[in-house]
Amino acid sequence: MALSATQSPKLVEVTFGDVEEAIGRLEGVAHRTPVLTSRTLDGLVGGIVLLKAENLQRGGAFKFRGAYNKINSLPADQRARGVVAYSSGNHAQAVALAARLHEVPAVIVMPTDAPASKVEATRGYGAEVVTYDRYTEDRVAVGERLAGERGGTLVPPYDDPKIIAGQGTVGVELIEDAGPLDLLVAPVGGGGLISGCSTAAAALSPRARIVGVEPEAGDDTRRSLEAGHRVGIEVPRTIADGLQGDIPGRLTFPIVQRLVERIVTVTDAQIVDAMVFLHERLKVVVEPSGAAGVAALLSGALKCEPQSRIGVILSGGNVGANRFAELIANSGRTVALSAPQTPKVGKVTR
Amino acid sequence: MALSATQSPKLVEVTFGDVEEAIGRLEGVAHRTPVLTSRTLDGLVGGIVLLKAENLQRGGAFKFRGAYNKINSLPADQRARGVVAYSSGNHAQAVALAARLHEVPAVIVMPTDAPASKVEATRGYGAEVVTYDRYTEDRVAVGERLAGERGGTLVPPYDDPKIIAGQGTVGVELIEDAGPLDLLVAPVGGGGLISGCSTAAAALSPRARIVGVEPEAGDDTRRSLEAGHRVGIEVPRTIADGLQGDIPGRLTFPIVQRLVERIVTVTDAQIVDAMVFLHERLKVVVEPSGAAGVAALLSGALKCEPQSRIGVILSGGNVGANRFAELIANSGRTVALSAPQTPKVGKVTR
């Protein structure tokens, strides 16, 4: 089933000035995450790969930037009435944390079957969690009803100029720290991250080509670019839970159309391989969605010019240790674990 | 069996000046690794925990510092004849990498049953690997024979003033970046890291108490401090393969006696819990030996004064993804993995 969304988007421009304003709002609040490099990765890819480690961001993902920028931009009286968001993932924790830092109440709408760890993490940031049945209720309707009842402001996950501008600060920092890029690679869910970072790159590194990465099963943006308009798909089955968007955003898609060269896709197995590479070589924990860019490069889905400078956004690191182990075991990689490293018991040789 | 080593050590002083010289030699060569923090960890521990991330060092562990400092200090003609080391762990890769950077040959003596991944990594740095049977051959004898045949210099894993001074640069950077400490916590294998860092702390943060951490099964240094002389034990069974020393070093032990307040021990299960915590909260990969300090704090084996400033060295990150999964599964933690995060397939709610 491919739904065609022909409704004309209400175009709201997001300018580089908006991103610069977000930089100011986030200063001293968001972490300036490091840019990681690996000679091994460079050798495998044939370029110079500059990894922006948003897995080390507060809340474990870039999402904190947009949420904080949005909440910080609200008029004080409106902000005091609190915020509402619907998300079972990183946006939930991001909004909860950003609300706490502003000392305003947050209500997060999560499905009844959301992982307990995510519900706990969101509550841990002080948010109220309201659950809904994802099979019988519409989360948008639940969110809007709650926002109405409580008088709070809905903080959307990506389709908002302040959210897009906040995510764009990732691109600003990457280019400031790594220098001009030939290629910028970002995962694409709803499109907030890539549209913000494209806006930044267009201003700061205008010769950089922008390529998005989607899971093979969730290529709504790739299809939409081909069709020339927003195309909806069934919610995709993929381990990359942050990239399970089923249709590009109304605001993000025109930006993607204008600035993104193309979308490449990666399989779940390629994503797990990239997660393992990042674990073993970079010593960092990256969640499936966050490893999509490295997966595109390592798998050859995205090829680069020799010695080109490639910025890649590691968008998040929220993957539990048990879930990580499970992904490795189920991925078709060597399920037979290496022979146990038995402690070296023998004669004393020292 | 507790062997008593009563042989009087040939005392070679390691001074802070030696550590400062090592700083100069390592500048622009070793990574200045970041100091990581976590509000959650601070809350659990009741102090301000400053994690020196040597898991992000070149070669994946602090060992590179000592090996490079040693090789760099050799007279040019001696260095040109190459180096020899015996190690199945991080020291092997450290010597191989440091030798390659000096463009001199390296021979690494490893047991025939060393994990293939470690042999490959060492060869990947350009070293020649010579294997020996750990049950019938003595690795020291093999190393000395090879050094004699090839005319190369033996690079010991810890019992050498240049090695100790090189490892001490970890402490210098930590204190420079984190400020004076109330407590410095380091894992103890042969004692190179803690004796170097103690020497640095004595000069730069003299009020800091120094506490070492050993695996419960491998408490040779704890026993030696109690006995007042070096006590040998059977090679311990522990997952912390970097801490399997069976007797403190001749050079390192007197420094430990002079500067280290005490040793606390942790179980393998506590180490795995710390690795999981570092994975899930800090998003970093830390090998068992490297997580010992955090294990001591999280388990309560080491308690701290409220609001005290605690420097903890994450000494290495060389643990493969499969091995990590295996450790989680075998640790007595929840073996039943969390319910699979089934992709969210349902009606389109956006």
Short mmCIF file of N, CA and C in Angstrom, two decimals, chain A residues 2-113:
data_model
loop_
_atom_site.label_atom_id
_atom_site.label_comp_id
_atom_site.label_asym_id
_atom_site.label_seq_id
_atom_site.Cartn_x
_atom_site.Cartn_y
_atom_site.Cartn_z
N ALA A 2 0.71 2.06 -0.98
CA ALA A 2 1.46 3.32 -0.99
C ALA A 2 0.47 4.47 -1.02
N LEU A 3 0.40 5.16 0.08
CA LEU A 3 -0.51 6.30 0.15
C LEU A 3 0.15 7.50 -0.49
N SER A 4 -0.56 8.26 -1.17
CA SER A 4 0.00 9.47 -1.77
C SER A 4 -0.56 10.67 -1.02
N ALA A 5 0.34 11.46 -0.50
CA ALA A 5 -0.10 12.64 0.25
C ALA A 5 0.07 13.85 -0.64
N THR A 6 -0.99 14.30 -1.17
CA THR A 6 -0.90 15.38 -2.15
C THR A 6 -1.24 16.73 -1.55
N GLN A 7 -1.65 16.70 -0.28
CA GLN A 7 -2.00 17.95 0.37
C GLN A 7 -0.81 18.92 0.31
N SER A 8 -1.06 20.10 -0.09
CA SER A 8 0.03 21.06 -0.23
C SER A 8 0.55 21.46 1.15
N PRO A 9 1.86 21.34 1.37
CA PRO A 9 2.38 21.69 2.69
C PRO A 9 2.32 23.20 2.93
N LYS A 10 2.05 23.54 4.16
CA LYS A 10 2.11 24.95 4.55
C LYS A 10 3.58 25.25 4.75
N LEU A 11 4.19 25.90 3.80
CA LEU A 11 5.64 26.05 3.84
C LEU A 11 6.08 27.07 4.87
N VAL A 12 6.91 26.61 5.79
CA VAL A 12 7.54 27.51 6.75
C VAL A 12 9.03 27.40 6.50
N GLU A 13 9.65 28.47 6.15
CA GLU A 13 11.08 28.43 5.87
C GLU A 13 11.87 28.18 7.16
N VAL A 14 12.91 27.39 7.07
CA VAL A 14 13.88 27.30 8.15
C VAL A 14 15.19 27.82 7.57
N THR A 15 15.71 28.86 8.16
CA THR A 15 16.91 29.48 7.62
C THR A 15 18.12 29.16 8.48
N PHE A 16 19.28 29.46 7.94
CA PHE A 16 20.49 29.26 8.73
C PHE A 16 20.48 30.16 9.96
N GLY A 17 19.83 31.31 9.84
CA GLY A 17 19.68 32.19 11.00
C GLY A 17 18.95 31.49 12.15
N ASP A 18 17.95 30.68 11.80
CA ASP A 18 17.23 29.92 12.84
C ASP A 18 18.18 28.93 13.53
N VAL A 19 19.05 28.32 12.75
CA VAL A 19 20.01 27.37 13.32
C VAL A 19 20.99 28.11 14.21
N GLU A 20 21.42 29.27 13.76
CA GLU A 20 22.35 30.07 14.60
C GLU A 20 21.69 30.48 15.92
N GLU A 21 20.41 30.81 15.86
CA GLU A 21 19.70 31.13 17.10
C GLU A 21 19.68 29.92 18.04
N ALA A 22 19.48 28.74 17.45
CA ALA A 22 19.46 27.52 18.26
C ALA A 22 20.82 27.28 18.91
N ILE A 23 21.88 27.57 18.16
CA ILE A 23 23.24 27.45 18.73
C ILE A 23 23.32 28.26 20.01
N GLY A 24 22.83 29.47 19.96
CA GLY A 24 22.88 30.33 21.15
C GLY A 24 22.07 29.76 22.30
N ARG A 25 20.88 29.21 21.98
CA ARG A 25 20.04 28.68 23.05
C ARG A 25 20.63 27.44 23.69
N LEU A 26 21.36 26.67 22.89
CA LEU A 26 21.89 25.39 23.39
C LEU A 26 23.26 25.51 24.05
N GLU A 27 23.85 26.68 23.93
CA GLU A 27 25.21 26.84 24.45
C GLU A 27 25.24 26.61 25.96
N GLY A 28 26.15 25.74 26.38
CA GLY A 28 26.27 25.43 27.80
C GLY A 28 25.20 24.48 28.30
N VAL A 29 24.30 24.07 27.43
CA VAL A 29 23.22 23.16 27.83
C VAL A 29 23.40 21.80 27.15
N ALA A 30 23.45 21.83 25.82
CA ALA A 30 23.74 20.58 25.10
C ALA A 30 25.25 20.32 25.16
N HIS A 31 25.62 19.05 25.14
CA HIS A 31 27.05 18.73 25.01
C HIS A 31 27.52 19.08 23.60
N ARG A 32 28.70 19.65 23.50
CA ARG A 32 29.36 19.73 22.20
C ARG A 32 30.04 18.37 22.01
N THR A 33 29.38 17.48 21.32
CA THR A 33 29.86 16.10 21.23
C THR A 33 31.13 16.04 20.36
N PRO A 34 31.99 15.07 20.64
CA PRO A 34 33.25 15.01 19.89
C PRO A 34 33.07 14.47 18.47
N VAL A 35 34.05 14.73 17.63
CA VAL A 35 34.13 14.13 16.30
C VAL A 35 35.17 13.03 16.38
N LEU A 36 34.74 11.80 16.17
CA LEU A 36 35.63 10.64 16.30
C LEU A 36 36.16 10.22 14.94
N THR A 37 37.37 9.69 14.94
CA THR A 37 37.95 9.20 13.69
C THR A 37 38.57 7.83 13.93
N SER A 38 38.78 7.11 12.86
CA SER A 38 39.39 5.78 12.94
C SER A 38 40.18 5.54 11.67
N ARG A 39 41.47 5.30 11.84
CA ARG A 39 42.29 5.02 10.66
C ARG A 39 41.80 3.77 9.94
N THR A 40 41.32 2.80 10.73
CA THR A 40 40.82 1.56 10.13
C THR A 40 39.61 1.85 9.25
N LEU A 41 38.70 2.67 9.77
CA LEU A 41 37.51 3.01 8.99
C LEU A 41 37.89 3.76 7.73
N ASP A 42 38.81 4.71 7.86
CA ASP A 42 39.26 5.45 6.68
C ASP A 42 39.80 4.49 5.62
N GLY A 43 40.59 3.51 6.09
CA GLY A 43 41.18 2.56 5.16
C GLY A 43 40.12 1.74 4.45
N LEU A 44 39.10 1.33 5.18
CA LEU A 44 38.05 0.50 4.59
C LEU A 44 37.19 1.29 3.61
N VAL A 45 36.98 2.55 3.92
CA VAL A 45 36.05 3.37 3.13
C VAL A 45 36.78 4.08 1.99
N GLY A 46 38.05 4.36 2.21
CA GLY A 46 38.81 5.05 1.18
C GLY A 46 38.66 6.56 1.24
N GLY A 47 38.13 7.07 2.34
CA GLY A 47 38.02 8.51 2.52
C GLY A 47 38.38 8.85 3.96
N ILE A 48 38.18 10.10 4.30
CA ILE A 48 38.45 10.53 5.68
C ILE A 48 37.08 10.69 6.35
N VAL A 49 36.79 9.79 7.30
CA VAL A 49 35.46 9.73 7.89
C VAL A 49 35.47 10.44 9.24
N LEU A 50 34.55 11.37 9.40
CA LEU A 50 34.48 12.20 10.60
C LEU A 50 33.13 11.95 11.26
N LEU A 51 33.16 11.25 12.39
CA LEU A 51 31.94 10.75 13.02
C LEU A 51 31.50 11.70 14.13
N LYS A 52 30.35 12.30 13.96
CA LYS A 52 29.81 13.22 14.97
C LYS A 52 29.04 12.39 15.98
N ALA A 53 29.56 12.33 17.21
CA ALA A 53 29.11 11.34 18.19
C ALA A 53 27.93 11.84 19.02
N GLU A 54 26.78 11.95 18.39
CA GLU A 54 25.58 12.37 19.11
C GLU A 54 25.02 11.27 20.02
N ASN A 55 25.60 10.08 19.94
CA ASN A 55 25.27 9.06 20.95
C ASN A 55 25.75 9.50 22.33
N LEU A 56 26.68 10.43 22.37
CA LEU A 56 27.17 10.94 23.64
C LEU A 56 26.43 12.21 24.08
N GLN A 57 25.40 12.58 23.34
CA GLN A 57 24.60 13.76 23.70
C GLN A 57 23.77 13.48 24.95
N ARG A 58 23.35 14.50 25.62
CA ARG A 58 22.44 14.34 26.76
C ARG A 58 21.17 13.61 26.31
N GLY A 59 20.72 12.68 27.11
CA GLY A 59 19.58 11.87 26.72
C GLY A 59 19.94 10.80 25.71
N GLY A 60 21.22 10.75 25.30
CA GLY A 60 21.69 9.67 24.44
C GLY A 60 21.41 9.83 22.96
N ALA A 61 20.95 11.02 22.53
CA ALA A 61 20.67 11.19 21.11
C ALA A 61 20.56 12.68 20.77
N PHE A 62 20.68 12.99 19.48
CA PHE A 62 20.59 14.39 19.00
C PHE A 62 19.25 15.02 19.35
N LYS A 63 18.24 14.22 19.65
CA LYS A 63 16.87 14.71 19.84
C LYS A 63 16.77 15.80 20.91
N PHE A 64 17.70 15.76 21.87
CA PHE A 64 17.67 16.76 22.93
C PHE A 64 17.79 18.18 22.38
N ARG A 65 18.54 18.32 21.30
CA ARG A 65 18.79 19.67 20.76
C ARG A 65 17.49 20.33 20.30
N GLY A 66 16.74 19.59 19.47
CA GLY A 66 15.50 20.16 18.95
C GLY A 66 14.48 20.41 20.04
N ALA A 67 14.36 19.43 20.95
CA ALA A 67 13.36 19.56 22.00
C ALA A 67 13.67 20.76 22.89
N TYR A 68 14.96 20.91 23.23
CA TYR A 68 15.33 22.03 24.10
C TYR A 68 15.11 23.35 23.37
N ASN A 69 15.50 23.39 22.10
CA ASN A 69 15.34 24.63 21.33
C ASN A 69 13.88 25.04 21.24
N LYS A 70 13.01 24.04 21.02
CA LYS A 70 11.57 24.31 20.92
C LYS A 70 11.03 24.85 22.25
N ILE A 71 11.31 24.15 23.32
CA ILE A 71 10.75 24.54 24.62
C ILE A 71 11.31 25.89 25.06
N ASN A 72 12.60 26.08 24.79
CA ASN A 72 13.24 27.34 25.17
C ASN A 72 12.68 28.52 24.39
N SER A 73 12.15 28.25 23.19
CA SER A 73 11.63 29.32 22.33
C SER A 73 10.20 29.72 22.69
N LEU A 74 9.51 28.91 23.48
CA LEU A 74 8.11 29.23 23.80
C LEU A 74 8.05 30.49 24.67
N PRO A 75 7.02 31.31 24.47
CA PRO A 75 6.81 32.43 25.39
C PRO A 75 6.69 31.88 26.83
N ALA A 76 7.19 32.65 27.78
CA ALA A 76 7.30 32.16 29.16
C ALA A 76 5.96 31.67 29.71
N ASP A 77 4.88 32.39 29.45
CA ASP A 77 3.59 31.98 30.02
C ASP A 77 3.09 30.68 29.40
N GLN A 78 3.33 30.54 28.10
CA GLN A 78 2.94 29.30 27.42
C GLN A 78 3.79 28.13 27.92
N ARG A 79 5.08 28.37 28.05
CA ARG A 79 6.00 27.32 28.50
C ARG A 79 5.62 26.84 29.90
N ALA A 80 5.21 27.77 30.76
CA ALA A 80 4.90 27.42 32.15
C ALA A 80 3.74 26.42 32.23
N ARG A 81 2.89 26.39 31.19
CA ARG A 81 1.77 25.44 31.21
C ARG A 81 2.21 24.03 30.82
N GLY A 82 3.49 23.88 30.47
CA GLY A 82 4.02 22.54 30.23
C GLY A 82 3.98 22.11 28.77
N VAL A 83 4.49 20.92 28.53
CA VAL A 83 4.58 20.39 27.17
C VAL A 83 4.06 18.96 27.12
N VAL A 84 3.67 18.58 25.92
CA VAL A 84 3.15 17.23 25.67
C VAL A 84 3.88 16.69 24.44
N ALA A 85 4.24 15.42 24.47
CA ALA A 85 4.85 14.80 23.29
C ALA A 85 4.40 13.36 23.19
N TYR A 86 4.38 12.84 21.97
CA TYR A 86 4.11 11.41 21.81
C TYR A 86 5.34 10.77 21.17
N SER A 87 5.85 9.76 21.82
CA SER A 87 7.04 9.09 21.32
C SER A 87 7.31 7.88 22.21
N SER A 88 7.78 6.80 21.61
CA SER A 88 8.24 5.68 22.43
C SER A 88 9.76 5.62 22.42
N GLY A 89 10.38 6.62 21.84
CA GLY A 89 11.82 6.52 21.66
C GLY A 89 12.58 7.70 22.22
N ASN A 90 13.60 8.12 21.48
CA ASN A 90 14.53 9.13 21.99
C ASN A 90 13.88 10.49 22.17
N HIS A 91 12.85 10.78 21.37
CA HIS A 91 12.18 12.07 21.50
C HIS A 91 11.51 12.19 22.87
N ALA A 92 11.01 11.08 23.37
CA ALA A 92 10.35 11.10 24.68
C ALA A 92 11.32 11.55 25.77
N GLN A 93 12.49 10.92 25.81
CA GLN A 93 13.47 11.29 26.83
C GLN A 93 13.99 12.70 26.61
N ALA A 94 14.11 13.08 25.35
CA ALA A 94 14.62 14.42 25.04
C ALA A 94 13.67 15.49 25.55
N VAL A 95 12.37 15.32 25.30
CA VAL A 95 11.39 16.30 25.75
C VAL A 95 11.31 16.30 27.28
N ALA A 96 11.36 15.11 27.87
CA ALA A 96 11.30 15.03 29.34
C ALA A 96 12.48 15.77 29.97
N LEU A 97 13.65 15.54 29.43
CA LEU A 97 14.85 16.19 29.98
C LEU A 97 14.82 17.70 29.75
N ALA A 98 14.45 18.11 28.54
CA ALA A 98 14.41 19.55 28.23
C ALA A 98 13.37 20.26 29.09
N ALA A 99 12.24 19.59 29.34
CA ALA A 99 11.21 20.19 30.19
C ALA A 99 11.72 20.33 31.62
N ARG A 100 12.40 19.30 32.10
CA ARG A 100 12.91 19.38 33.47
C ARG A 100 13.90 20.53 33.61
N LEU A 101 14.74 20.71 32.61
CA LEU A 101 15.73 21.79 32.68
C LEU A 101 15.04 23.16 32.69
N HIS A 102 13.85 23.23 32.11
CA HIS A 102 13.07 24.48 32.14
C HIS A 102 12.11 24.52 33.33
N GLU A 103 12.12 23.44 34.12
CA GLU A 103 11.24 23.35 35.29
C GLU A 103 9.78 23.51 34.92
N VAL A 104 9.40 22.86 33.82
CA VAL A 104 7.98 22.86 33.42
C VAL A 104 7.53 21.40 33.30
N PRO A 105 6.25 21.15 33.53
CA PRO A 105 5.77 19.76 33.47
C PRO A 105 5.76 19.21 32.04
N ALA A 106 6.00 17.90 31.93
CA ALA A 106 5.96 17.23 30.63
C ALA A 106 5.07 16.00 30.74
N VAL A 107 4.21 15.83 29.75
CA VAL A 107 3.42 14.61 29.63
C VAL A 107 3.86 13.91 28.36
N ILE A 108 4.27 12.65 28.49
CA ILE A 108 4.72 11.90 27.31
C ILE A 108 3.74 10.76 27.06
N VAL A 109 3.23 10.71 25.84
CA VAL A 109 2.30 9.66 25.44
C VAL A 109 3.10 8.51 24.83
N MET A 110 3.01 7.36 25.46
CA MET A 110 3.78 6.19 24.99
C MET A 110 2.83 5.01 24.85
N PRO A 111 3.13 4.11 23.92
CA PRO A 111 2.26 2.93 23.77
C PRO A 111 2.33 2.04 25.03
N THR A 112 1.25 1.36 25.32
CA THR A 112 1.20 0.49 26.50
C THR A 112 2.30 -0.57 26.46
N ASP A 113 2.72 -0.96 25.25
CA ASP A 113 3.73 -2.01 25.15
C ASP A 113 5.14 -1.44 24.91
#
